[in-house]
Short mmCIF file of C-alpha atoms in Angstrom, two decimals:
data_model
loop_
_atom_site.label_atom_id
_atom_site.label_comp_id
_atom_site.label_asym_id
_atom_site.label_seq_id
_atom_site.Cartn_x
_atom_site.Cartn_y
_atom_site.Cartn_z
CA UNK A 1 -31.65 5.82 -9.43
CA UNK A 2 -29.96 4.25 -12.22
CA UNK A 3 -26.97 1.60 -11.82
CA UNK A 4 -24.02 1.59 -14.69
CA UNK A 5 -20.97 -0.48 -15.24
CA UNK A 6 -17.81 -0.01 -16.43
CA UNK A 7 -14.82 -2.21 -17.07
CA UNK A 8 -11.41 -0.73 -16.32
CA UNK A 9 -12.65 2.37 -18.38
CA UNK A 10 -15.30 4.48 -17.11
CA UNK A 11 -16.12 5.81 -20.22
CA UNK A 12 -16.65 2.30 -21.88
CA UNK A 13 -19.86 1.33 -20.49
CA UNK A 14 -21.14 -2.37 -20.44
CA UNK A 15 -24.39 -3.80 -19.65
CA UNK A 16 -26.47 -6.85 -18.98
CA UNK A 17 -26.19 -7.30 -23.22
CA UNK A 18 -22.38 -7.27 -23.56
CA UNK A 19 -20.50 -10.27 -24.53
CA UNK A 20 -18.10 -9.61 -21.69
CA UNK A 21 -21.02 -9.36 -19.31
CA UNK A 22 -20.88 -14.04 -19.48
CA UNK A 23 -16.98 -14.13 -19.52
CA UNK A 24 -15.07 -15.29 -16.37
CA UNK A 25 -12.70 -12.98 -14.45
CA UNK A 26 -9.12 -13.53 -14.69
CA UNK A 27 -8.16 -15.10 -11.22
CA UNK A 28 -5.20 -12.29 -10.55
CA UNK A 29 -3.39 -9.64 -13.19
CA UNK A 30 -0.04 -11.51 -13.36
CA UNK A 31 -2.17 -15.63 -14.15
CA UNK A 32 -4.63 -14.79 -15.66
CA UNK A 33 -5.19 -18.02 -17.92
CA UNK A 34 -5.20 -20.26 -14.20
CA UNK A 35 -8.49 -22.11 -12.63
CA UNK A 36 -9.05 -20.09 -9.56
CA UNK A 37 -10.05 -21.90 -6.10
CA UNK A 38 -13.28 -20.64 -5.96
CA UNK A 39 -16.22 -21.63 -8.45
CA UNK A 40 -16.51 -19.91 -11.63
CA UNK A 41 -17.76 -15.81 -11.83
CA UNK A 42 -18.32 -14.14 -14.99
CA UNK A 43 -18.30 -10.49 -15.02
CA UNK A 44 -22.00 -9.81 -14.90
CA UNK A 45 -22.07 -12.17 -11.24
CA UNK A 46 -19.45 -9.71 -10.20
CA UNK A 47 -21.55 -6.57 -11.06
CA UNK A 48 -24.30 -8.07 -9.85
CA UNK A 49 -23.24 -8.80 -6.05
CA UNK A 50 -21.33 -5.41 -5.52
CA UNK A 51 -25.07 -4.10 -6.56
CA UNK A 52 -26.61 -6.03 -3.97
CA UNK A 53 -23.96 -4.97 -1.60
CA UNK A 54 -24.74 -1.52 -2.37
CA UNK A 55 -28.44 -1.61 -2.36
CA UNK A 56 -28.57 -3.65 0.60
CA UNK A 57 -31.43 -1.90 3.51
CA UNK A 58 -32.56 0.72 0.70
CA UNK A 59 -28.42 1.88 -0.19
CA UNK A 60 -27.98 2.77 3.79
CA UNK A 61 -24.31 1.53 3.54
CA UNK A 62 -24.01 4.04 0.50
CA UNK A 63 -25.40 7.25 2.09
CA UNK A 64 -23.80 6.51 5.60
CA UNK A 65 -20.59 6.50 3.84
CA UNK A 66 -21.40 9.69 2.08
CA UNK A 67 -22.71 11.35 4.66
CA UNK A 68 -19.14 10.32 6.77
CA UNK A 69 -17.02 11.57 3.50
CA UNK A 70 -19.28 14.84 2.91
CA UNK A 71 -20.13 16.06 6.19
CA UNK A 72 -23.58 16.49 5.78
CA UNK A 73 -26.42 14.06 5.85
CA UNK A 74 -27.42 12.84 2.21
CA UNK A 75 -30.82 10.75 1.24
CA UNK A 76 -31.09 8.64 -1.78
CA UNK A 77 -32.93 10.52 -3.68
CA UNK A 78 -29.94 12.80 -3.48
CA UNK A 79 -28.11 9.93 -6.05
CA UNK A 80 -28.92 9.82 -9.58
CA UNK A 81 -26.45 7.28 -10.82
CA UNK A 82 -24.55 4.84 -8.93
CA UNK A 83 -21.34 3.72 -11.76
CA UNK A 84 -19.52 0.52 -10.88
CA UNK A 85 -16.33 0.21 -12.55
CA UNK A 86 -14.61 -2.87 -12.29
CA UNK A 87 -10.54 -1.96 -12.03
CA UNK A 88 -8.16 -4.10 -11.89
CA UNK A 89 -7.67 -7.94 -10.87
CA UNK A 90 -5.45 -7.99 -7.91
CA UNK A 91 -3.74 -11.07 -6.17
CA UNK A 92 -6.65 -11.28 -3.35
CA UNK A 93 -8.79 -8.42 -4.28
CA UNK A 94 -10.82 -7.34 -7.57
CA UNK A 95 -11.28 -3.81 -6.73
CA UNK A 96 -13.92 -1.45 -8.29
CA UNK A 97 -14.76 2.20 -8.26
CA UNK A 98 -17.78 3.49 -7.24
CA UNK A 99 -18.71 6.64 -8.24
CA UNK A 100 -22.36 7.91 -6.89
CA UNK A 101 -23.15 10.59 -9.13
CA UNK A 102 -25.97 13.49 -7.97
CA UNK A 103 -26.64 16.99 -9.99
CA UNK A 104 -23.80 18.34 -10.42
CA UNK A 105 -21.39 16.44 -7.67
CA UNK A 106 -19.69 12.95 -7.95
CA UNK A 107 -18.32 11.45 -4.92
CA UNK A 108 -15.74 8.30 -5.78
CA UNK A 109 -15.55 5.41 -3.21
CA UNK A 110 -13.25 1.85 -3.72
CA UNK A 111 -14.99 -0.89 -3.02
CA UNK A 112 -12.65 -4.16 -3.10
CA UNK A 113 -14.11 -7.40 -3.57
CA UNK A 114 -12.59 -10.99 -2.21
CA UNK A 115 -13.68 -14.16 -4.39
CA UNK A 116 -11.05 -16.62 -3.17
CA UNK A 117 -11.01 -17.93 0.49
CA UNK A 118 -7.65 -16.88 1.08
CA UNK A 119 -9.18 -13.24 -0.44
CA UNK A 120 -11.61 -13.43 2.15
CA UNK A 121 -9.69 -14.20 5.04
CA UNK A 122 -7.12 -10.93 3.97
CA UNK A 123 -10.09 -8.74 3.36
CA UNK A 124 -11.31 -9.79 7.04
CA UNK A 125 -8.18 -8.76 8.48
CA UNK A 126 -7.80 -5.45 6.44
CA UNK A 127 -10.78 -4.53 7.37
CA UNK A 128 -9.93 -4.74 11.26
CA UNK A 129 -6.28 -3.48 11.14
CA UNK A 130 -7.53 0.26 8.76
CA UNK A 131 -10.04 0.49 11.58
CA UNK A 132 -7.63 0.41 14.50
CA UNK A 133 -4.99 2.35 12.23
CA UNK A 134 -7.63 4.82 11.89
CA UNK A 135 -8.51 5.33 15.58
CA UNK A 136 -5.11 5.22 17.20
CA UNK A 137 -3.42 7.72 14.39
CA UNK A 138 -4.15 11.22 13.81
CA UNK A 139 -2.74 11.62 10.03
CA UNK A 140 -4.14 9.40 7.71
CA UNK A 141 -2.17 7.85 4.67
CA UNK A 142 -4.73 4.67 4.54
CA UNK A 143 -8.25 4.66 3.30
CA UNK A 144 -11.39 4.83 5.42
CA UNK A 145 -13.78 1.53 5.38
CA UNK A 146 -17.24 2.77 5.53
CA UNK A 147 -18.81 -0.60 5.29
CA UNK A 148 -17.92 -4.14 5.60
CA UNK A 149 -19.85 -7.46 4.29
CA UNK A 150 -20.48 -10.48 2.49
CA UNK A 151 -22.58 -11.55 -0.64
CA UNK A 152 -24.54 -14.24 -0.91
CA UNK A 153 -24.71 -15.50 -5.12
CA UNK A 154 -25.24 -19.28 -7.08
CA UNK A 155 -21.20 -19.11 -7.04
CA UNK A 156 -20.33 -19.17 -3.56
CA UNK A 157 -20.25 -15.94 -0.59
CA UNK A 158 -18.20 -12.83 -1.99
CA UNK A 159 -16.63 -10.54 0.91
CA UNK A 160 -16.51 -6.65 0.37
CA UNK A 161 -15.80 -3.65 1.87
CA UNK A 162 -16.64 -0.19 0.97
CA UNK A 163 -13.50 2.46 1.31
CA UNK A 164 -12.00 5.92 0.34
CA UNK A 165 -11.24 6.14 -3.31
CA UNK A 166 -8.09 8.15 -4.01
CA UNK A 167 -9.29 10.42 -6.46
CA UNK A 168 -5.97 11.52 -8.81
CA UNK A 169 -3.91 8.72 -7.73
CA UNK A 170 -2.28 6.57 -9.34
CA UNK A 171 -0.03 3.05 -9.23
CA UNK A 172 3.47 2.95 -10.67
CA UNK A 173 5.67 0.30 -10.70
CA UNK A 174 9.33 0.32 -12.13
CA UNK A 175 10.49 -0.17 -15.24
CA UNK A 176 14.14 -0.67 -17.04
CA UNK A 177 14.95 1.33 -19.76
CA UNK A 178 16.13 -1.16 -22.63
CA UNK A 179 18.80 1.38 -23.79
CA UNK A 180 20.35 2.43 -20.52
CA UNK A 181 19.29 -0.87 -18.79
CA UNK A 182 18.41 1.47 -15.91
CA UNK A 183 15.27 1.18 -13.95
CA UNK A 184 13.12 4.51 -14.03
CA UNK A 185 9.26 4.62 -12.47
CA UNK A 186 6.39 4.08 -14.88
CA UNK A 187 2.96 5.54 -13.19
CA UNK A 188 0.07 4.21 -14.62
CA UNK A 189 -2.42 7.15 -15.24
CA UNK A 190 -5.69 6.12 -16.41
CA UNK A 191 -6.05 9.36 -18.14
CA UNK A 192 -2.88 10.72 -19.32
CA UNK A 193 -1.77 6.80 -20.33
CA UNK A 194 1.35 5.10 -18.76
CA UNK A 195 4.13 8.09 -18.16
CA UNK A 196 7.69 7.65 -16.61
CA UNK A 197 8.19 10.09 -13.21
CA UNK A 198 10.67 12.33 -13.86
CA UNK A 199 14.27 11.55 -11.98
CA UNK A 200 13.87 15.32 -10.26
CA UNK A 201 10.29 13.32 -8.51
CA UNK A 202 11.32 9.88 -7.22
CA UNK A 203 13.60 11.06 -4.58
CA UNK A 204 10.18 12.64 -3.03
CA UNK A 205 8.63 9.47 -3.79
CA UNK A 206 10.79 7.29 -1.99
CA UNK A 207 11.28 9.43 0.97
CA UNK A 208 7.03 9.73 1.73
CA UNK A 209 6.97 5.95 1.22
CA UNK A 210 9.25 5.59 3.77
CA UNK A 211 7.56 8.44 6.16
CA UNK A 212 4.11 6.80 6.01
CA UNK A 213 5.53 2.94 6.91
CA UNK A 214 7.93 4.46 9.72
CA UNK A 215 4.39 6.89 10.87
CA UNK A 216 2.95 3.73 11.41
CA UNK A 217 5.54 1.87 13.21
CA UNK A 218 4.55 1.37 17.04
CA UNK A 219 8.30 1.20 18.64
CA UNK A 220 7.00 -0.51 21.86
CA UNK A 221 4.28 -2.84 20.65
CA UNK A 222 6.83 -3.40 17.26
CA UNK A 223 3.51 -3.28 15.17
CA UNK A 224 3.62 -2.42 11.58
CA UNK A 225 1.94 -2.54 7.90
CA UNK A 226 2.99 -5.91 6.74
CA UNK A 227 3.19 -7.83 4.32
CA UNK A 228 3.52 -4.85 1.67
CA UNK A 229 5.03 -4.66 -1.72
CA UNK A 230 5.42 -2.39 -4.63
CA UNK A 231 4.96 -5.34 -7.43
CA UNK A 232 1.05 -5.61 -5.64
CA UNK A 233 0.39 -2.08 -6.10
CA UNK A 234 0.08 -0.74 -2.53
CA UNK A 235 1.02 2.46 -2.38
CA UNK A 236 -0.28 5.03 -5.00
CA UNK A 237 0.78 8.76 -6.08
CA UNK A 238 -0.10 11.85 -7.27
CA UNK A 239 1.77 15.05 -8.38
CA UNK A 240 0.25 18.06 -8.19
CA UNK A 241 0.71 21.88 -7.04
CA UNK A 242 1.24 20.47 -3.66
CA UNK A 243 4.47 18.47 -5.16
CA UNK A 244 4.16 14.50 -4.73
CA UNK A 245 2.06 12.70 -2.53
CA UNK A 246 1.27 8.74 -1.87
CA UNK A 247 -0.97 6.95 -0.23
CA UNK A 248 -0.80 3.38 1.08
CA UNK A 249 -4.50 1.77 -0.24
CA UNK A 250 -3.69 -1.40 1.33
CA UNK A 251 -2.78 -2.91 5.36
CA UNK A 252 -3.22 -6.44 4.87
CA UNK A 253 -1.99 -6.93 8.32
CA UNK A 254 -0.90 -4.71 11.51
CA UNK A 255 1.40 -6.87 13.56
CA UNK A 256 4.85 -6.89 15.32
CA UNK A 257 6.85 -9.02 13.05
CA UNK A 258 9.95 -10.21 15.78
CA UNK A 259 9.55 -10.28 19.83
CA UNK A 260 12.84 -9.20 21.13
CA UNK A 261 13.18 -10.65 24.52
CA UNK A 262 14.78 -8.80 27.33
CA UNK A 263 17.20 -10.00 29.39
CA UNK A 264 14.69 -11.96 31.77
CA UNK A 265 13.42 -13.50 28.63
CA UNK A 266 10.26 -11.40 28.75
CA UNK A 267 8.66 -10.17 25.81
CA UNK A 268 8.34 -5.95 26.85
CA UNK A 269 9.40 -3.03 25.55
CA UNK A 270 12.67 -2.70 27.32
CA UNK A 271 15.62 0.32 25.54
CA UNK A 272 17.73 -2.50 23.95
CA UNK A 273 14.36 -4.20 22.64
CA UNK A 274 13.35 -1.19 21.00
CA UNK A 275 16.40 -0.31 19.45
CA UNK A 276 16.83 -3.86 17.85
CA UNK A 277 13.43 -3.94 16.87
CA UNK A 278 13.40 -0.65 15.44
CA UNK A 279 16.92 -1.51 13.79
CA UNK A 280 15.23 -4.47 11.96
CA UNK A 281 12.59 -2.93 10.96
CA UNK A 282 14.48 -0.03 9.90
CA UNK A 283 16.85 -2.45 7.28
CA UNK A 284 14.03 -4.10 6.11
CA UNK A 285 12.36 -0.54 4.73
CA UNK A 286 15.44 0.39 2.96
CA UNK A 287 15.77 -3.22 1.46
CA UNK A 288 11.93 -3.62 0.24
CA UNK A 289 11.10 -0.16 -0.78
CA UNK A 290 13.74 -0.89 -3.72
CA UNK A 291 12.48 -4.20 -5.10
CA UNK A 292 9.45 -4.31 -7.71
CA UNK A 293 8.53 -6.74 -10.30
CA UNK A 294 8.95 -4.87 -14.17
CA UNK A 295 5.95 -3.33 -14.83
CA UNK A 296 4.02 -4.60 -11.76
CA UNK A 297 4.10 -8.44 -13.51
CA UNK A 298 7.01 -9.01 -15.22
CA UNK A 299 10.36 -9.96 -13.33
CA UNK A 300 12.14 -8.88 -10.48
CA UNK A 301 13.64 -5.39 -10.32
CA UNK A 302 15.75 -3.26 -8.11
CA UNK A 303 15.53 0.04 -8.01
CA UNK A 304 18.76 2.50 -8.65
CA UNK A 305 20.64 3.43 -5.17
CA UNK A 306 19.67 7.46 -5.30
CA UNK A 307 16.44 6.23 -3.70
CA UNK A 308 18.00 5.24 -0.67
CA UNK A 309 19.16 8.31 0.72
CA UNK A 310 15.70 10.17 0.26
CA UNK A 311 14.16 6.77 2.51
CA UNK A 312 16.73 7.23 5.02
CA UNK A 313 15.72 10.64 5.53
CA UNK A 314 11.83 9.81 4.93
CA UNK A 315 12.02 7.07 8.31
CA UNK A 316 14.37 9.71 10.44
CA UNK A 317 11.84 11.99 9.92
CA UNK A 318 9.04 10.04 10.66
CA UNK A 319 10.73 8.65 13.51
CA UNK A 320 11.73 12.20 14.70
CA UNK A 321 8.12 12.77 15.66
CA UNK A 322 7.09 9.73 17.78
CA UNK A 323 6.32 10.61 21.32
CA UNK A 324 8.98 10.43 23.95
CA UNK A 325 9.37 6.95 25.54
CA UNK A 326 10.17 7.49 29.27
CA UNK A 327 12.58 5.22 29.49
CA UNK A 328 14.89 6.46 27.29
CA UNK A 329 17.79 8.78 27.92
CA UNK A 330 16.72 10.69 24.86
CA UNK A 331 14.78 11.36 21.83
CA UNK A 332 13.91 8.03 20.35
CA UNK A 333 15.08 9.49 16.91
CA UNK A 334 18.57 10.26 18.85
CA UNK A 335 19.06 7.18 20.47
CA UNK A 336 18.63 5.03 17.19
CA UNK A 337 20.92 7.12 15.19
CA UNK A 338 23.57 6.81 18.05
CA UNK A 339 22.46 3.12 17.83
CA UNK A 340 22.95 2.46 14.19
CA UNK A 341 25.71 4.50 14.05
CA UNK A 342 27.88 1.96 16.21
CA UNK A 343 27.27 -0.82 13.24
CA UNK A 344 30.04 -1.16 10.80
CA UNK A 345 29.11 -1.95 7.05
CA UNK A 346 29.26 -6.05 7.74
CA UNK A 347 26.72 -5.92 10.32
CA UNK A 348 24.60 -4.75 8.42
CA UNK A 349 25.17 -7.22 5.25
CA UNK A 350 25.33 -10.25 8.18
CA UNK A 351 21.23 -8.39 9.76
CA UNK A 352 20.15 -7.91 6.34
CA UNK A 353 21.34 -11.47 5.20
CA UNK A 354 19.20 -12.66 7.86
CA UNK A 355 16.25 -10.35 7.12
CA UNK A 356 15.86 -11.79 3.81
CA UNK A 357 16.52 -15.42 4.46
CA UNK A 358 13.63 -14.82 7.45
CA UNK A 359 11.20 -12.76 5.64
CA UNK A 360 11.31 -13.29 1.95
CA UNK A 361 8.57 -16.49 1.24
CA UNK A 362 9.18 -16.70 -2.36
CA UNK A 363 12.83 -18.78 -3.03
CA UNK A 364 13.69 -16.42 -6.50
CA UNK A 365 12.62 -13.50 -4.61
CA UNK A 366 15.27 -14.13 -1.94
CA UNK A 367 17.85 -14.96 -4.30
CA UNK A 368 17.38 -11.85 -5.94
CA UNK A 369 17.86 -9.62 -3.10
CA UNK A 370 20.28 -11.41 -1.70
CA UNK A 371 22.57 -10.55 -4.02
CA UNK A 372 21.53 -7.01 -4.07
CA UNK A 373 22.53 -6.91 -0.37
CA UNK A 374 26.67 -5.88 -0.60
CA UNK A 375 25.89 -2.89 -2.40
CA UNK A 376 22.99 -2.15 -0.89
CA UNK A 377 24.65 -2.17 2.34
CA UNK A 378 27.24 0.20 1.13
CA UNK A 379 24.64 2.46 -0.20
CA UNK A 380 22.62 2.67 3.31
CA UNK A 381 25.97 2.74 5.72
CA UNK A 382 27.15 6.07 3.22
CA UNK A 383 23.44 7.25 3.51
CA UNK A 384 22.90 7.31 7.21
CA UNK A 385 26.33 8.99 7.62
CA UNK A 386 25.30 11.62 5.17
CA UNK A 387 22.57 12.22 6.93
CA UNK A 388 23.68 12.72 10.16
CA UNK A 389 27.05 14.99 9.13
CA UNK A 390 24.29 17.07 7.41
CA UNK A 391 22.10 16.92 10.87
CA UNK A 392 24.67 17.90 12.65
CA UNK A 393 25.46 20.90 10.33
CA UNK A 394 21.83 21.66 9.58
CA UNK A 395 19.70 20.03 12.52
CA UNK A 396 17.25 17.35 11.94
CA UNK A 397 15.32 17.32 8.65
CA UNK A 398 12.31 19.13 7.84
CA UNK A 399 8.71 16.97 6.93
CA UNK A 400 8.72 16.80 3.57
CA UNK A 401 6.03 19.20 2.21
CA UNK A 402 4.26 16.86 0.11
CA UNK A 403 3.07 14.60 2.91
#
């Protein structure tokens, strides 16, 4: 078994004799020029502890993770070529694929490295909220972790974990066109090069980004995937025969983010503490799923208002299937849209003003939504009654068929 490397290009191969092999990693993709917290790692330190990782108790964490994937037991003789390609340089992680290559079969797997403490303490966390998303959820949007670990090297203890690769997806971010000043989505294909999605596309886009973040919303704990964020690269998509899909390849935490009280002051899941709950959470989606930074680094950007309509409908449907909650009087899915439908356009500017002040860390983030947050409000009161004139015409609508 041979081990090769790559460097954002699997088909530029680097070894222990490159130049690059003795540089030092960027310490994220939008500073790359800063001294990062942790001691200094040159490419070839990098390569060398996600080997290690790999190899470790005679590549046991490789072929259990095959064997889950492929359904079948494998041995290591079964692997001719194990290709690390280092990806990308992300804000926590520096994720690479791993392709293990056999005769005529190559099975992909992500394996994201931590370097920085604050890397490691996410990567901890991730690892332990895609487990429990993967045991308490039948549909999967998420990857797998296979294997989890650290790294002992001269530079300090690396943390990795070994996951699903999404073969055929890819990130996007937006981007505004200089002519019409408009902001259209730029997918980054490795393969193809960097390609806008055509305007006939993105309303499917939005609306699956929406289902899979309202699939995984727990109305009675008030757990969700949070913190996310376009600009970090945490969903992904692919087009195909099958029409648009995403997946989510991050969950850096699974948490309620607000504890309604009830009227005793207790923290449970009473009717009027799911509905607000589910109301917040609900305003939040269709405020975050429009904000990106250009081109993933550059500044902020809001995307065009004909995406919120298809992320209304992607969280009503979503919500549509959660089980029944005894006590309520009806469908959870009926209840909120009766509940939300009683808020006039300025409570929603006043919740959303809040949202943002609340939730948004960064200062010039929050400034820039904010005053997004009229029109936006405008946008979302018009969409939910669109969608519920055409529910009541049409009944409720139909999972989109490129989940």
């Amino acid at each position: 078994m041979e081990f090769e490397y790559g460097l954002y290009r699997e088909d530029a191969p680097i070894d222990r004799g490159s130049s690059v092999w003795e540089e030092r990693l960027p310490l994220t993709r939008r500073f790359p020029a800063l001294a990062d917290a942790h001691a200094p790692v040159t490419f070839g330190m990098y390569f060398e502890a996600a080997r290690t990782f790999l190899e470790k108790k005679g590549m046991s964490r490789c072929m259990a993770a095959l064997s889950q994937k492929t359904g079948s037991l494998k041995d290591p003789l079964h692997v001719r070529t194990v290709r690390i390609c280092l990806k990308k340089h992300g804000e926590f992680y520096h994720p690479a694929k791993v392709s293990l290559i056999g005769n005529r079969w190559v099975e992909p797997f992500v394996l994201n490295v931590a370097l920085s403490d604050s890397g490691k303490r996410i990567l901890k966390r991730e690892t332990r909220s895609l487990k429990r998303l993967q045991g308490i959820f039948p549909r999967s949007f998420v990857p797998r972790v296979y294997a989890s670990g650290t790294v002992s090297t001269k530079a300090g203890k690396y943390a990795m974990f070994l996951g699903d690769w999404f073969e055929g997806y890819h990130e996007f971010h937006l981007r505004r066109n200089d002519q019409t000043r408009r902001g259209g989505v730029c997918v980054w294909d490795d393969t193809r090069g960097a390609r806008l999605l055509s305007k006939k596309r993105e309303p499917a886009l939005y609306q699956n980004i929406a289902y899979v973040l309202t699939s995984y919303y727990d109305p009675v704990t008030f757990e969700e995937v949070h913190p996310w964020h376009h600009a970090a690269g945490d969903f992904v998509l692919k087009v195909d025969t099958k029409g648009l899909q995403v997946r989510l390849v991050t969950v850096r935490d699974y948490r309620p983010m607000f504890h309604p009280l009830s009227g005793q002051g207790e923290k449970k899941a009473t009717p009027q503490a799911v509905l607000d709950a589910l109301l917040l959470f609900f305003l939040n989606l269709s405020c975050r799923i429009r904000l990106d930074r250009e081109s993933g680094t550059g500044e902020w950007i809001w995307a065009d208002g004909e995406c919120v309509g298809p992320a209304v409908v992607g969280f009503f449907l979503a919500l549509g299937e959660k089980a029944p909650l005894p006590f309520l009087p009806a469908p959870l899915v009926d209840c909120f849209a009766a509940y939300m439908g009683a808020m006039n356009r300025n409570d929603v500017v006043e919740l959303l003003t809040a949202l943002v002040i609340h939730r948004c860390r960064i200062k010039d983030e929050a400034v820039f939504v904010l005053k997004h947050l009229p029109a936006h409000a405008d946008e979302l009161v018009s969409a939910f009654s669109s969608l519920i004139q055409t529910a009541g015409k049409r009944g409720r609508p139909r999972r989109p068929v490129s989940s």
